[in-house]
PDB file of C-alpha atoms in Angstrom:
ATOM      1  CA  MET A   2     -83.427  40.961  14.470  1.00  0.00           C
ATOM      2  CA  VAL A   3     -81.311  38.068  15.713  1.00  0.00           C
ATOM      3  CA  THR A   4     -82.160  36.316  19.004  1.00  0.00           C
ATOM      4  CA  PHE A   5     -79.407  34.434  20.805  1.00  0.00           C
ATOM      5  CA  ALA A   6     -79.706  31.370  23.046  1.00  0.00           C
ATOM      6  CA  ASP A   7     -79.361  33.466  26.206  1.00  0.00           C
ATOM      7  CA  GLY A   8     -82.429  35.526  25.183  1.00  0.00           C
ATOM      8  CA  THR A   9     -80.606  38.665  24.057  1.00  0.00           C
ATOM      9  CA  THR A  10     -81.483  40.195  20.717  1.00  0.00           C
ATOM     10  CA  ARG A  11     -79.463  42.189  18.259  1.00  0.00           C
ATOM     11  CA  LEU A  12     -80.353  44.066  15.133  1.00  0.00           C
ATOM     12  CA  GLY A  13     -79.304  42.529  11.875  1.00  0.00           C
ATOM     13  CA  PRO A  14     -77.054  44.585   9.583  1.00  0.00           C
ATOM     14  CA  ASP A  15     -79.901  45.474   7.213  1.00  0.00           C
ATOM     15  CA  GLU A  16     -82.225  46.525  10.014  1.00  0.00           C
ATOM     16  CA  LEU A  17     -79.479  48.599  11.643  1.00  0.00           C
ATOM     17  CA  ALA A  18     -78.767  50.380   8.351  1.00  0.00           C
ATOM     18  CA  HIS A  19     -82.489  50.994   7.870  1.00  0.00           C
ATOM     19  CA  ARG A  20     -82.812  52.535  11.348  1.00  0.00           C
ATOM     20  CA  LEU A  21     -79.746  54.724  10.803  1.00  0.00           C
ATOM     21  CA  ARG A  22     -81.181  55.991   7.506  1.00  0.00           C
ATOM     22  CA  ALA A  23     -84.556  56.638   9.134  1.00  0.00           C
ATOM     23  CA  GLU A  24     -82.926  58.703  11.881  1.00  0.00           C
ATOM     24  CA  ILE A  25     -80.880  60.682   9.350  1.00  0.00           C
ATOM     25  CA  GLU A  26     -84.041  61.335   7.335  1.00  0.00           C
ATOM     26  CA  ARG A  27     -85.744  62.551  10.520  1.00  0.00           C
ATOM     27  CA  LEU A  28     -82.815  64.912  11.187  1.00  0.00           C
ATOM     28  CA  ARG A  29     -82.978  66.174   7.589  1.00  0.00           C
ATOM     29  CA  ASP A  30     -86.707  66.879   7.901  1.00  0.00           C
ATOM     30  CA  GLU A  31     -86.215  68.647  11.238  1.00  0.00           C
ATOM     31  CA  ALA A  32     -83.421  70.760   9.751  1.00  0.00           C
ATOM     32  CA  THR A  33     -85.635  71.729   6.813  1.00  0.00           C
ATOM     33  CA  ARG A  34     -88.445  72.825   9.143  1.00  0.00           C
ATOM     34  CA  GLN A  35     -86.096  74.734  11.451  1.00  0.00           C
ATOM     35  CA  ARG A  36     -84.332  76.456   8.537  1.00  0.00           C
ATOM     36  CA  LYS A  37     -87.643  77.697   7.153  1.00  0.00           C
ATOM     37  CA  LEU A  38     -88.783  78.813  10.608  1.00  0.00           C
ATOM     38  CA  ALA A  39     -85.532  80.712  11.230  1.00  0.00           C
ATOM     39  CA  HIS A  40     -85.919  82.383   7.821  1.00  0.00           C
ATOM     40  CA  ARG A  41     -89.462  83.550   8.648  1.00  0.00           C
ATOM     41  CA  ARG A  42     -88.351  84.810  12.061  1.00  0.00           C
ATOM     42  CA  ALA A  43     -85.430  86.731  10.560  1.00  0.00           C
ATOM     43  CA  GLU A  44     -87.796  88.395   8.098  1.00  0.00           C
ATOM     44  CA  PHE A  45     -90.242  89.276  10.898  1.00  0.00           C
ATOM     45  CA  TRP A  46     -87.561  90.880  13.067  1.00  0.00           C
ATOM     46  CA  ALA A  47     -86.154  92.806  10.102  1.00  0.00           C
ATOM     47  CA  LYS A  48     -89.595  94.224   9.316  1.00  0.00           C
ATOM     48  CA  LEU A  49     -90.248  95.090  12.945  1.00  0.00           C
ATOM     49  CA  ASP A  50     -86.867  96.819  13.223  1.00  0.00           C
ATOM     50  CA  ILE A  51     -87.634  98.929  10.174  1.00  0.00           C
ATOM     51  CA  ALA A  52     -91.172  99.732  11.304  1.00  0.00           C
ATOM     52  CA  LEU A  53     -90.134 100.874  14.782  1.00  0.00           C
ATOM     53  CA  GLY A  54     -87.013 102.703  13.669  1.00  0.00           C
ATOM     54  CA  PHE A  55     -88.662 104.506  10.774  1.00  0.00           C
ATOM     55  CA  SER A  56     -91.665 105.506  12.903  1.00  0.00           C
ATOM     56  CA  ALA A  57     -89.403 106.880  15.629  1.00  0.00           C
ATOM     57  CA  ALA A  58     -87.320 108.876  13.157  1.00  0.00           C
ATOM     58  CA  LEU A  59     -90.346 110.210  11.311  1.00  0.00           C
ATOM     59  CA  LEU A  60     -92.134 111.305  14.485  1.00  0.00           C
ATOM     60  CA  ALA A  61     -88.984 112.883  15.924  1.00  0.00           C
ATOM     61  CA  GLY A  62     -88.383 114.867  12.741  1.00  0.00           C
ATOM     62  CA  THR A  63     -92.021 115.929  12.513  1.00  0.00           C
ATOM     63  CA  ALA A  64     -92.148 116.946  16.176  1.00  0.00           C
ATOM     64  CA  GLY A  65     -88.970 118.991  15.864  1.00  0.00           C
ATOM     65  CA  ALA A  66     -90.075 120.737  12.705  1.00  0.00           C
ATOM     66  CA  ALA A  67     -93.582 121.386  14.028  1.00  0.00           C
ATOM     67  CA  GLY A  68     -92.307 122.704  17.341  1.00  0.00           C
ATOM     68  CA  LEU A  69     -90.106 125.234  15.587  1.00  0.00           C
ATOM     69  CA  ALA A  70     -92.679 126.215  12.963  1.00  0.00           C
ATOM     70  CA  SER A  71     -95.198 128.125  15.059  1.00  0.00           C
ATOM     71  CA  ALA A  72     -96.662 128.416  18.520  1.00  0.00           C
ATOM     72  CA  ASP A  73     -99.977 126.864  17.434  1.00  0.00           C
ATOM     73  CA  VAL A  74     -98.479 123.455  16.662  1.00  0.00           C
ATOM     74  CA  ARG A  75     -96.313 123.128  19.748  1.00  0.00           C
ATOM     75  CA  VAL A  76     -98.925 121.023  21.566  1.00  0.00           C
ATOM     76  CA  PRO A  77     -99.156 118.403  18.773  1.00  0.00           C
ATOM     77  CA  ALA A  78     -95.352 118.475  18.545  1.00  0.00           C
ATOM     78  CA  ALA A  79     -95.126 117.916  22.282  1.00  0.00           C
ATOM     79  CA  LEU A  80     -97.395 114.874  21.893  1.00  0.00           C
ATOM     80  CA  ALA A  81     -95.439 113.462  18.951  1.00  0.00           C
ATOM     81  CA  ALA A  82     -92.107 113.659  20.790  1.00  0.00           C
ATOM     82  CA  PRO A  83     -93.019 111.092  23.501  1.00  0.00           C
ATOM     83  CA  ALA A  84     -94.539 108.828  20.850  1.00  0.00           C
ATOM     84  CA  SER A  85     -91.242 108.966  18.981  1.00  0.00           C
ATOM     85  CA  ALA A  86     -89.347 108.201  22.159  1.00  0.00           C
ATOM     86  CA  GLY A  87     -91.692 105.272  22.788  1.00  0.00           C
ATOM     87  CA  PHE A  88     -90.987 103.775  19.367  1.00  0.00           C
ATOM     88  CA  ALA A  89     -87.249 104.211  19.875  1.00  0.00           C
ATOM     89  CA  ALA A  90     -87.434 102.662  23.347  1.00  0.00           C
ATOM     90  CA  GLY A  91     -89.512  99.773  21.986  1.00  0.00           C
ATOM     91  CA  ALA A  92     -86.945  99.115  19.277  1.00  0.00           C
ATOM     92  CA  GLY A  93     -84.155  99.123  21.842  1.00  0.00           C
ATOM     93  CA  PHE A  94     -86.061  96.927  24.271  1.00  0.00           C
ATOM     94  CA  LEU A  95     -87.002  94.287  21.696  1.00  0.00           C
ATOM     95  CA  ARG A  96     -83.474  94.209  20.189  1.00  0.00           C
ATOM     96  CA  SER A  97     -84.986  93.204  16.870  1.00  0.00           C
ATOM     97  CA  ASP A  98     -81.687  93.708  15.024  1.00  0.00           C
ATOM     98  CA  THR A  99     -79.962  91.233  17.364  1.00  0.00           C
ATOM     99  CA  ARG A 100     -82.795  88.747  17.000  1.00  0.00           C
ATOM    100  CA  ARG A 101     -82.685  89.068  13.223  1.00  0.00           C
ATOM    101  CA  ARG A 102     -78.950  88.294  13.173  1.00  0.00           C
ATOM    102  CA  ALA A 103     -79.419  85.322  15.529  1.00  0.00           C
ATOM    103  CA  ASN A 104     -82.106  83.848  13.285  1.00  0.00           C
ATOM    104  CA  LYS A 105     -79.919  84.364  10.215  1.00  0.00           C
ATOM    105  CA  ARG A 106     -77.105  82.464  11.953  1.00  0.00           C
ATOM    106  CA  ALA A 107     -79.571  79.728  12.885  1.00  0.00           C
ATOM    107  CA  ARG A 108     -80.879  79.560   9.324  1.00  0.00           C
ATOM    108  CA  HIS A 109     -77.352  78.969   8.012  1.00  0.00           C
ATOM    109  CA  ALA A 110     -76.624  76.388  10.718  1.00  0.00           C
ATOM    110  CA  TRP A 111     -79.824  74.442   9.985  1.00  0.00           C
ATOM    111  CA  ALA A 112     -79.069  74.597   6.259  1.00  0.00           C
ATOM    112  CA  SER A 113     -75.711  72.989   7.033  1.00  0.00           C
ATOM    113  CA  VAL A 114     -77.418  70.157   8.970  1.00  0.00           C
ATOM    114  CA  GLU A 115     -79.857  69.671   6.109  1.00  0.00           C
ATOM    115  CA  ALA A 116     -77.101  69.572   3.488  1.00  0.00           C
ATOM    116  CA  ARG A 117     -74.984  67.119   5.465  1.00  0.00           C
ATOM    117  CA  ALA A 118     -77.981  64.839   5.946  1.00  0.00           C
ATOM    118  CA  VAL A 119     -78.766  64.912   2.226  1.00  0.00           C
ATOM    119  CA  VAL A 120     -75.164  64.075   1.359  1.00  0.00           C
ATOM    120  CA  THR A 121     -75.097  61.280   3.935  1.00  0.00           C
ATOM    121  CA  LEU A 122     -78.296  59.772   2.551  1.00  0.00           C
ATOM    122  CA  THR A 123     -76.775  59.609  -0.935  1.00  0.00           C
ATOM    123  CA  ARG A 124     -74.111  57.180   0.289  1.00  0.00           C
ATOM    124  CA  GLU A 125     -74.686  53.489  -0.136  1.00  0.00           C
ATOM    125  CA  HIS A 126     -73.533  52.626   3.386  1.00  0.00           C
ATOM    126  CA  VAL A 127     -74.303  54.749   6.436  1.00  0.00           C
ATOM    127  CA  ALA A 128     -72.265  54.370   9.622  1.00  0.00           C
ATOM    128  CA  HIS A 129     -72.795  55.305  13.254  1.00  0.00           C
ATOM    129  CA  GLU A 130     -70.175  58.027  12.849  1.00  0.00           C
ATOM    130  CA  ASP A 131     -72.310  59.725  10.184  1.00  0.00           C
ATOM    131  CA  LEU A 132     -75.215  59.961  12.603  1.00  0.00           C
ATOM    132  CA  GLY A 133     -72.877  61.192  15.351  1.00  0.00           C
ATOM    133  CA  ASP A 134     -71.526  63.943  13.087  1.00  0.00           C
ATOM    134  CA  LEU A 135     -75.053  65.016  12.201  1.00  0.00           C
ATOM    135  CA  LEU A 136     -76.101  65.124  15.845  1.00  0.00           C
ATOM    136  CA  GLU A 137     -73.089  67.333  16.662  1.00  0.00           C
ATOM    137  CA  CYS A 138     -74.016  69.608  13.770  1.00  0.00           C
ATOM    138  CA  ARG A 139     -77.588  69.735  15.108  1.00  0.00           C
ATOM    139  CA  GLN A 140     -76.312  70.773  18.542  1.00  0.00           C
ATOM    140  CA  ALA A 141     -74.319  73.574  16.910  1.00  0.00           C
ATOM    141  CA  ALA A 142     -77.466  74.704  15.089  1.00  0.00           C
ATOM    142  CA  LEU A 143     -79.424  74.763  18.348  1.00  0.00           C
ATOM    143  CA  ALA A 144     -76.650  76.764  20.009  1.00  0.00           C
ATOM    144  CA  SER A 145     -76.488  79.251  17.123  1.00  0.00           C
ATOM    145  CA  TYR A 146     -79.566  81.105  18.423  1.00  0.00           C
ATOM    146  CA  ASP A 147     -77.668  82.108  21.563  1.00  0.00           C
ATOM    147  CA  GLY A 148     -74.190  82.408  20.121  1.00  0.00           C
ATOM    148  CA  GLU A 149     -72.441  85.618  19.249  1.00  0.00           C
ATOM    149  CA  GLU A 150     -71.227  86.436  15.797  1.00  0.00           C
ATOM    150  CA  PRO A 151     -67.514  85.805  15.374  1.00  0.00           C
ATOM    151  CA  ARG A 152     -65.588  88.998  15.995  1.00  0.00           C
ATOM    152  CA  PRO A 153     -62.835  90.047  13.622  1.00  0.00           C
ATOM    153  CA  GLU A 154     -59.336  89.390  14.872  1.00  0.00           C
ATOM    154  CA  ALA A 155     -57.331  92.432  15.970  1.00  0.00           C
ATOM    155  CA  PRO A 156     -54.142  92.973  13.918  1.00  0.00           C
TER     156      PRO A 156
END
């Protein structure tokens, strides 16, 4: 740090480079954590989607078959039908397929931040622009949870 006669201080070139590298390393570590978290969330929502959807289909099929089989099993079939509807409604309410896709998009966006940070850290000299680019990439990763998937262009 350099102190001037008027009392102001400025970072020296080595200290500035060290702080830039430290911030880029912090961004890389954050991106690694967020990528892993998004991966685990995507897996969770995929499993939940399968569990709810399969249960709803299985109960609906069983209720329909049991209800048509004989008069004795119509009461259990009548009980299985609302359970099936409940699983289907739960799957629709939770929108687990949408959440899974959002976390997959986020995982890819965080992987991009991580990769850019790693490449930046391999350079001998790091500039302010490098940190600015990484921060913009980080903002895009944060926004990827809410964003929509790109739609195909109409011909």
